[in-house]
Tab-separated table of C-alpha atoms in Angstrom:
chain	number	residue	atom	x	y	z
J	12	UNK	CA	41.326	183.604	-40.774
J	13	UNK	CA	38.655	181.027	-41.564
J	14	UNK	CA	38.534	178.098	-44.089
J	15	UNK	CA	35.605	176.296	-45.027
J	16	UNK	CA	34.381	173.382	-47.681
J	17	UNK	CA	30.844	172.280	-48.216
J	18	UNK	CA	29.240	169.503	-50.697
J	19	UNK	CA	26.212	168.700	-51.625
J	20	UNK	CA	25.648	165.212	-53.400
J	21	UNK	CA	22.327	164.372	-54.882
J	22	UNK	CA	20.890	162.163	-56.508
J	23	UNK	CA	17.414	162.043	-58.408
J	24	UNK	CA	14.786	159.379	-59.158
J	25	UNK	CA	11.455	158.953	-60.658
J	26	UNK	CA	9.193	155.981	-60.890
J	27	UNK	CA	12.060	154.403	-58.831
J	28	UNK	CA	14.540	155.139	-61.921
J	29	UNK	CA	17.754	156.973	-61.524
J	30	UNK	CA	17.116	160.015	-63.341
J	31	UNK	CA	20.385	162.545	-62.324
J	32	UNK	CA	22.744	163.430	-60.372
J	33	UNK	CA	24.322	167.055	-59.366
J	34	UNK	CA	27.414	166.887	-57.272
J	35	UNK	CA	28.561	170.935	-56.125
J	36	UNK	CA	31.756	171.870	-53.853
J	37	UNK	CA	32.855	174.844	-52.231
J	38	UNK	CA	35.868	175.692	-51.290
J	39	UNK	CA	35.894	179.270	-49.233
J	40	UNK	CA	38.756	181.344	-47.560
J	41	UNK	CA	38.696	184.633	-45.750
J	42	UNK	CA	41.018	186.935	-43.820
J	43	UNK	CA	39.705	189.599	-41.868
J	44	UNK	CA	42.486	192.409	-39.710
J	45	UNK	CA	40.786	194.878	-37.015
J	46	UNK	CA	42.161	197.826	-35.930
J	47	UNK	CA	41.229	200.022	-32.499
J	48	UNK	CA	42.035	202.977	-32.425
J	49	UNK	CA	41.044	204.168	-28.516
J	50	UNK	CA	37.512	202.896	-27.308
J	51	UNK	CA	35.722	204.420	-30.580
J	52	UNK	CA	37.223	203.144	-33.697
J	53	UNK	CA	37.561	200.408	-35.503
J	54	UNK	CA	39.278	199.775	-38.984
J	55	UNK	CA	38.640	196.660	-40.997
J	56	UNK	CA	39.963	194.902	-43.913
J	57	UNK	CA	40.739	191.685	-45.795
J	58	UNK	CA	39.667	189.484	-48.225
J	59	UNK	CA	37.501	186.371	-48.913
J	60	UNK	CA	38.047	183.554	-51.876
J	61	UNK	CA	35.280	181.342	-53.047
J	62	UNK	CA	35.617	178.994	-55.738
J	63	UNK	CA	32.502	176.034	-56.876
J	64	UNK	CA	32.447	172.777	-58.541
J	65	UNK	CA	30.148	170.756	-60.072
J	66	UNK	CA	29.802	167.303	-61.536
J	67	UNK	CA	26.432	165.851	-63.044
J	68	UNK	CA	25.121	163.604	-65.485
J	69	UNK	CA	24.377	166.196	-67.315
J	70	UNK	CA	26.564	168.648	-69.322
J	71	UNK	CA	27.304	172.041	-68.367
J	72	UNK	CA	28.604	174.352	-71.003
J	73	UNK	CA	30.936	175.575	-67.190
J	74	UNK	CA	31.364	173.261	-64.396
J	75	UNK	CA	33.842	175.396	-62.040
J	76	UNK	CA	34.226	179.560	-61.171
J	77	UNK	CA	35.283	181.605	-58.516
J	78	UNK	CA	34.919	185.042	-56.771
J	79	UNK	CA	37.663	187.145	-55.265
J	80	UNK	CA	36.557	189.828	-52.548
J	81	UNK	CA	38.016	192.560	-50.959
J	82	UNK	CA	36.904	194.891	-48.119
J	83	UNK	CA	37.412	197.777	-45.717
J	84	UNK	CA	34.904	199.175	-43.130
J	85	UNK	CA	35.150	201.587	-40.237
J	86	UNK	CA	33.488	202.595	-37.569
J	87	UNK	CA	33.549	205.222	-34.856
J	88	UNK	CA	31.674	206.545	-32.106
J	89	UNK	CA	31.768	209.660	-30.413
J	90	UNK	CA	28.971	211.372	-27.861
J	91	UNK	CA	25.295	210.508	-29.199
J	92	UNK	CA	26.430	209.429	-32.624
J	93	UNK	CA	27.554	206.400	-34.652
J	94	UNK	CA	28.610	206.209	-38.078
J	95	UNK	CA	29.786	203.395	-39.913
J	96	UNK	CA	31.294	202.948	-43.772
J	97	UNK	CA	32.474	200.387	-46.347
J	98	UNK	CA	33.600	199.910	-49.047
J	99	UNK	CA	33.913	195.924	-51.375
J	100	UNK	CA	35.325	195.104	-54.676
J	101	UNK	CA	34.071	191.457	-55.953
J	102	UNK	CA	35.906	189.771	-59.186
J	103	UNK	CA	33.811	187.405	-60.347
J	104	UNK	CA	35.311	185.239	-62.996
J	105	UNK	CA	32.484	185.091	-65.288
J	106	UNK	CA	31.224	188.873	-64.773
J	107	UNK	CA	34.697	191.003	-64.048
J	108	UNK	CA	34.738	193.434	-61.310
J	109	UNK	CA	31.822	195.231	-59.475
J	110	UNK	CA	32.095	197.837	-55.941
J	111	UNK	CA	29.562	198.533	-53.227
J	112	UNK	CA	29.445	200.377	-50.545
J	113	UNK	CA	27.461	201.186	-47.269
J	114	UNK	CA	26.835	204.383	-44.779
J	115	UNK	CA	25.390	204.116	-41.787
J	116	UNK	CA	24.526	206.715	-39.028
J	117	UNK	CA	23.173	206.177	-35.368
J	118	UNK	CA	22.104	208.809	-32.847
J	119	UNK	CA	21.130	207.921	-29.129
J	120	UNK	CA	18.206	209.568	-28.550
J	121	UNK	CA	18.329	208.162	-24.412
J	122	UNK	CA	20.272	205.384	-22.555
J	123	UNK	CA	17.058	203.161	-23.954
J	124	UNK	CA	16.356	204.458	-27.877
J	125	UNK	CA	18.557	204.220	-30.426
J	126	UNK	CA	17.586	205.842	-33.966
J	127	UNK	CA	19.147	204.785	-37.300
J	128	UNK	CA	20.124	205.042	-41.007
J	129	UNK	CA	21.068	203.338	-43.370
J	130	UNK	CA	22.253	203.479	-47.392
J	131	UNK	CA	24.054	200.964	-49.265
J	132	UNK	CA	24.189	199.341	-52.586
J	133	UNK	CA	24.694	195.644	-53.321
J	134	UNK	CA	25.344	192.885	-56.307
J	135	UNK	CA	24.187	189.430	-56.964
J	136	UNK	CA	26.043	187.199	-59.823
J	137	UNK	CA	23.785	184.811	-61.726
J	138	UNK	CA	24.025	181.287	-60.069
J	139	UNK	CA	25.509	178.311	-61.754
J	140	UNK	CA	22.198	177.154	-62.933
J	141	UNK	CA	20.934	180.398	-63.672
J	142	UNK	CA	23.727	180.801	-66.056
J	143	UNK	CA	24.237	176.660	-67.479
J	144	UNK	CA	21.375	174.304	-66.104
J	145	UNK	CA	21.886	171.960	-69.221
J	146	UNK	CA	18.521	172.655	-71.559
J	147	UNK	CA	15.111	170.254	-70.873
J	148	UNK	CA	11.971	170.209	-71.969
J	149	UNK	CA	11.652	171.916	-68.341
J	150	UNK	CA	14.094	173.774	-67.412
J	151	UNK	CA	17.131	175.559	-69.419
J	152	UNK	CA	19.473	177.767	-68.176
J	153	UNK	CA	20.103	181.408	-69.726
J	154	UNK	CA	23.767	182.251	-70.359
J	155	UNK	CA	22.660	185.910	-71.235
J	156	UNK	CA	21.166	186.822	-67.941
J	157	UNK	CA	22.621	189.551	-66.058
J	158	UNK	CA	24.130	190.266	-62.253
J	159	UNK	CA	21.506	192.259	-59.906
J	160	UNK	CA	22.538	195.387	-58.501
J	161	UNK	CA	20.481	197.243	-55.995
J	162	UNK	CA	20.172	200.354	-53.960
J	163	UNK	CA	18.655	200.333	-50.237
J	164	UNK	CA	17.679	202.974	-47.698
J	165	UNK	CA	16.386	202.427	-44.409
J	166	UNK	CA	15.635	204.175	-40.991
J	167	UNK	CA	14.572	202.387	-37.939
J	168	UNK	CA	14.503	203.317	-33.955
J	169	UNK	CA	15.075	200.394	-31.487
J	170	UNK	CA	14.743	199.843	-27.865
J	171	UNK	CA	16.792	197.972	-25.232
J	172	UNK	CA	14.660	197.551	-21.356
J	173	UNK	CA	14.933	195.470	-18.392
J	174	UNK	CA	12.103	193.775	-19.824
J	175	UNK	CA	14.120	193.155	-22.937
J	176	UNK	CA	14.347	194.467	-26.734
J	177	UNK	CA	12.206	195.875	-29.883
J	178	UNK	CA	13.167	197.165	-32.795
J	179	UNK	CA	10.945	198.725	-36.070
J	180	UNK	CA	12.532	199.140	-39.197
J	181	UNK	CA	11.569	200.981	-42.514
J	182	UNK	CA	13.179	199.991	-45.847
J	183	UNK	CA	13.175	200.389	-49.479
J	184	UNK	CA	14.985	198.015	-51.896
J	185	UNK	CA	15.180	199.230	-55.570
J	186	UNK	CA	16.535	197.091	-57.793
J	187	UNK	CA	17.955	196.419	-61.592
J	188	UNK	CA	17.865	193.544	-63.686
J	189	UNK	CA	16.398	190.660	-60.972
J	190	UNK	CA	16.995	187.229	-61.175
J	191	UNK	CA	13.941	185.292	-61.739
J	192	UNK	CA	12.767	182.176	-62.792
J	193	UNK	CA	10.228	182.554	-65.360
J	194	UNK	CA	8.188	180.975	-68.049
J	195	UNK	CA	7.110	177.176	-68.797
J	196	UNK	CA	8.346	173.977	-70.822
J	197	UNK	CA	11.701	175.428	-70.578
J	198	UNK	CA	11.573	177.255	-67.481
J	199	UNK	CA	14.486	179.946	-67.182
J	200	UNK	CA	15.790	182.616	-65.461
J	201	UNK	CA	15.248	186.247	-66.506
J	202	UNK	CA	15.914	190.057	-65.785
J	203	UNK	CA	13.207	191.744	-64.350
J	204	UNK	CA	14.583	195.665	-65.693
J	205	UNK	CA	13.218	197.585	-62.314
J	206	UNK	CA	12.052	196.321	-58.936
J	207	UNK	CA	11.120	198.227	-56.050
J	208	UNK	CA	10.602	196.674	-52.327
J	209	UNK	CA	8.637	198.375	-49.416
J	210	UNK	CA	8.770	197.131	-46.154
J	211	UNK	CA	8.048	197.727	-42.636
J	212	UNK	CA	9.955	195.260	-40.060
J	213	UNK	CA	9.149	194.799	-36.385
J	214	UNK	CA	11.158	192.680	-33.757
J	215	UNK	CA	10.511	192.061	-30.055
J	216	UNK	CA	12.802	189.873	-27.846
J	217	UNK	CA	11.718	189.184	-23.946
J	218	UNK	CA	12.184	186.101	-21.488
J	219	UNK	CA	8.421	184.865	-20.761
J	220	UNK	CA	8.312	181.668	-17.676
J	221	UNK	CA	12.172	180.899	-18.468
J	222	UNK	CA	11.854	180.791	-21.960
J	223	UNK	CA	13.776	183.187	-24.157
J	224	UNK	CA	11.014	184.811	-26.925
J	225	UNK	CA	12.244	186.272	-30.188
J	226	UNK	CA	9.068	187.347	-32.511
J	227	UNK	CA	9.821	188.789	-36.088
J	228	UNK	CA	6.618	190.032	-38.164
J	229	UNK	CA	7.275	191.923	-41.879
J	230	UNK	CA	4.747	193.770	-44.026
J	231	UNK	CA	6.309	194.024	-47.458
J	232	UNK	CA	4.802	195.848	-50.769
J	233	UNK	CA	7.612	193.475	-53.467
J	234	UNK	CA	6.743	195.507	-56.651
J	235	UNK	CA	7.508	194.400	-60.179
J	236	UNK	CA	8.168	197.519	-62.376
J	237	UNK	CA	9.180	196.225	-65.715
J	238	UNK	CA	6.642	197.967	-68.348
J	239	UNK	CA	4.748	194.314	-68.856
J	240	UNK	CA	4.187	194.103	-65.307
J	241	UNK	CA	4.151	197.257	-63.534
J	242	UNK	CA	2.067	197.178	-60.309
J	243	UNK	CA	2.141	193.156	-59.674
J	244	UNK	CA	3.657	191.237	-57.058
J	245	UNK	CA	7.115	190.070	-57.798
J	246	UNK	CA	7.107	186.696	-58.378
J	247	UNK	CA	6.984	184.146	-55.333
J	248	UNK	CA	7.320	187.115	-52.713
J	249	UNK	CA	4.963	187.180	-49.653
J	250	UNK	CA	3.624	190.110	-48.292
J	251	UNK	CA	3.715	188.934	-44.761
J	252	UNK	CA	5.653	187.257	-42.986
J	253	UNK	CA	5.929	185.694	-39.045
J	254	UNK	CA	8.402	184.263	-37.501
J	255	UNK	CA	8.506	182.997	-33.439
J	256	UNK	CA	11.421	181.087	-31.641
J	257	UNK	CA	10.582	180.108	-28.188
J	258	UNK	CA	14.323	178.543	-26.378
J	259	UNK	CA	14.905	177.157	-22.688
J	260	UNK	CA	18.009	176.257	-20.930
J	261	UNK	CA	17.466	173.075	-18.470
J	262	UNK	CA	20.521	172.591	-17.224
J	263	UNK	CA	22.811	170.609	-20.245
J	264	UNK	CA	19.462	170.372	-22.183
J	265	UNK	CA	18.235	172.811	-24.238
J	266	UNK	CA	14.916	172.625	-25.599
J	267	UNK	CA	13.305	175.000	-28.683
J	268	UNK	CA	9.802	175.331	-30.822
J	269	UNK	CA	9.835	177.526	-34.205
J	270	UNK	CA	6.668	178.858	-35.762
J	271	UNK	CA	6.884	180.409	-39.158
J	272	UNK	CA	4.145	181.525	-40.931
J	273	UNK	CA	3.920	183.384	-44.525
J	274	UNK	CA	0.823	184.771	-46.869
J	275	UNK	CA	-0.197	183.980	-50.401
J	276	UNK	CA	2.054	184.720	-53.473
J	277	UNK	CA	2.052	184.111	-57.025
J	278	UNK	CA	4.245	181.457	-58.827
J	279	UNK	CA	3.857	184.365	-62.275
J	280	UNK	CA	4.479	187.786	-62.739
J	281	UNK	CA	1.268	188.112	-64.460
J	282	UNK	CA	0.004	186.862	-60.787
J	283	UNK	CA	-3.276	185.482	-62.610
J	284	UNK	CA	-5.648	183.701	-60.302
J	285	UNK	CA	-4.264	179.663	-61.459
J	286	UNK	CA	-0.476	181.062	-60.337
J	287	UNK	CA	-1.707	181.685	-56.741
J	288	UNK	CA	-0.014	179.624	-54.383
J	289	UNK	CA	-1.569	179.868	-50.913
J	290	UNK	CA	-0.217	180.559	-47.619
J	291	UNK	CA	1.062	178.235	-44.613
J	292	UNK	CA	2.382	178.157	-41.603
J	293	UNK	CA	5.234	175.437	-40.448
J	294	UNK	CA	6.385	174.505	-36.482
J	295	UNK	CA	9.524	172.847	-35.631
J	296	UNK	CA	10.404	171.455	-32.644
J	297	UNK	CA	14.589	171.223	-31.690
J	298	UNK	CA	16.890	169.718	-28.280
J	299	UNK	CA	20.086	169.606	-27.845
J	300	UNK	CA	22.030	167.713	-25.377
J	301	UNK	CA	25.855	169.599	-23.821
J	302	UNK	CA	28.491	166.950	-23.631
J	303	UNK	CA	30.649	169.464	-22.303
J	304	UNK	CA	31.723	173.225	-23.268
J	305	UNK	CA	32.840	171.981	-26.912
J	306	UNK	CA	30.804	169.356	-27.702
J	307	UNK	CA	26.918	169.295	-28.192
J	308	UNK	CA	24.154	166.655	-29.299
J	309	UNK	CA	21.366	168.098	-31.555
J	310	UNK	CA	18.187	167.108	-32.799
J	311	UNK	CA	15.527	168.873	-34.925
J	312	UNK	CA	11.852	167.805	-35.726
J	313	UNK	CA	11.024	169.534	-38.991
J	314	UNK	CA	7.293	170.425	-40.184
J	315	UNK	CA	5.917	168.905	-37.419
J	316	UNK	CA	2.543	168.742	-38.740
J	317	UNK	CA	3.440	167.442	-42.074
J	318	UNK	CA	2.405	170.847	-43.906
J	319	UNK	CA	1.979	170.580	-47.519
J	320	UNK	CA	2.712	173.488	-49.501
J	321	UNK	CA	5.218	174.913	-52.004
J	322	UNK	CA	7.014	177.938	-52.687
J	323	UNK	CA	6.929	177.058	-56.388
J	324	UNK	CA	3.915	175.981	-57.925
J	325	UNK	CA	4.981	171.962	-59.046
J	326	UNK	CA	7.496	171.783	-56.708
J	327	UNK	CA	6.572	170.290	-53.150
J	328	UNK	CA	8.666	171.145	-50.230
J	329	UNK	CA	9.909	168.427	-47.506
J	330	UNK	CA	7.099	167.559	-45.076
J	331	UNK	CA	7.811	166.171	-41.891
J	332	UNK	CA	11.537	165.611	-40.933
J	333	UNK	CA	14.319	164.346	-38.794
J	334	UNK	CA	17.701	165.933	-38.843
J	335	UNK	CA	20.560	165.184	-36.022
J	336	UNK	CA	23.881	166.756	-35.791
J	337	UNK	CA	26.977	166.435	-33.898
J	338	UNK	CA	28.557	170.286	-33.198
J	339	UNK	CA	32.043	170.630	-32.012
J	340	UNK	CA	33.024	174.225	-30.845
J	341	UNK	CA	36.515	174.797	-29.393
J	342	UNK	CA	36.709	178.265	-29.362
């Protein structure tokens, strides 16, 4: 069983005015029951209860909903093979009830390759803003847009050596009615009738000096095929992406350096030479300090280089930054 809450308080100035403020909570619970059966089975179920809040200085039309979940999966192994199912009804209390489902296979090709499968369909409700960001000159929320639901196949073979591990993955994502926000002076989200996502991902995982490498590099082909669009990028989707973490142990300190890089994409779905928003590449540096087994001492050195660049066009992202934290971990 696990219990969680989360806020998020902000508040908004320009010229050195207060111009807003947009206070969310969430409040989450989840139960989850597994049952072996020998060496080679496992049956799961439970549930999982969000509900969200918000408060702002502006009005919205809803300021509180929440989503019921419930789930069963199982999985069994026997000889070369793997296969894994489930099943999840979500009641959303704006949208009503919606299932999905997944079916996976493996098959152990040697003690070092593994070759996969993979089906399953998923759903996305509209987000509070999506649905009731109180109407600006600039932005608006759409109370008529609709959930996402999607359908995704994939195959993939991955390795495990003494050296350490690699994986490649094909997938394809098709997609109804995706959430995007569109337009100008309001902007608002809208349904995108058909997407379709291609994509080829590659991992590799190996200890180089004493550090622990994880690379992660993605080709993807994000397709908008609404009738207006067919053929264009999806809006604000890369076609490339990188992503290195480099982690040592020395002694109680840990030390860590993050490289992520991503290529051009288009802020429209027209993706007409002014929407172009070029690519970047960001490094962050991390240390933590053990106290003991529970407790640990973190810092984090965001954008170290003090990138600019934005993943929508008018709106900057943080440059460089500090963050600390304090973890405790008893189990």
């Amino acid at each position: 069983m696990q219990a969680g809450h989360s806020e998020d308080l902000s508040d908004n100035f320009q010229d050195g005015a207060f111009y807003s403020r947009f206070d969310t909570r969430r409040d989450s619970l989840s139960w989850q029951n597994d049952l072996r059966f020998g060496e080679a089975q496992v049956l799961s179920f439970g549930m999982d209860y969000q509900t969200d809040r918000i408060e702002s200085s502006d009005d919205y039309a809803e300021d509180s909903r929440y989503n019921k979940g419930y789930f069963v999966q199982y999985q069994v192994a026997f000889g070369r093979h793997g296969v894994q199912a489930g099943l999840r009804r979500d009641d959303d209390e704006f949208f009503g009830a919606h299932d999905t489902g997944s079916l996976g296979y493996s098959f152990n090709l040697s003690d070092a390759l593994v070759l996969t499968a993979a089906y399953g369909t998923a759903y996305r409700a509209p987000t509070f803003n999506d649905l009731h960001y109180p109407a600006s000159s600039a932005t608006a929320g759409n109370p008529d847009v609709k959930p996402e639901e999607a359908q995704s196949y994939e195959i993939g073979i991955r390795g495990s050596h003494g050296w350490g591990e690699w994986s490649f993955n094909a997938y394809e994502n098709q997609i109804e009615d995706l959430i995007v926000w569109a337009g100008s002076r309001p902007m608002r989200p809208e349904n995108v009738d058909v997407a379709r996502i291609r994509g080829i991902e590659t991992t590799l995982a190996t200890v180089l000096a004493g550090w622990d490498v994880a690379a992660n590099l993605t080709f993807m082909d994000p397709q908008d095929r609404s009738k207006a669009n067919h053929g264009h990028l999806l809006q604000r989707r890369a076609k490339r992406h990188f992503n290195l973490d480099m982690d040592r142990q020395f002694g109680a300190i840990g030390l860590g350096a993050s490289l992520y890089a991503v290529s051009e994409r288009f802020d429209k779905a027209s993706n007409t030479d002014e929407s172009r928003m070029p690519g970047y590449a960001l490094v962050d540096l991390r240390s933590e300090y053990r106290v003991d087994e529970a407790w640990r001492l973190q810092v984090k050195l965001a954008n170290l280089f003090n990138r600019d660049y934005e993943t929508t066009q008018t709106y900057e992202q943080p440059g460089r930054a500090v963050y600390f934290t304090v973890r405790y971990q008893a189990i």
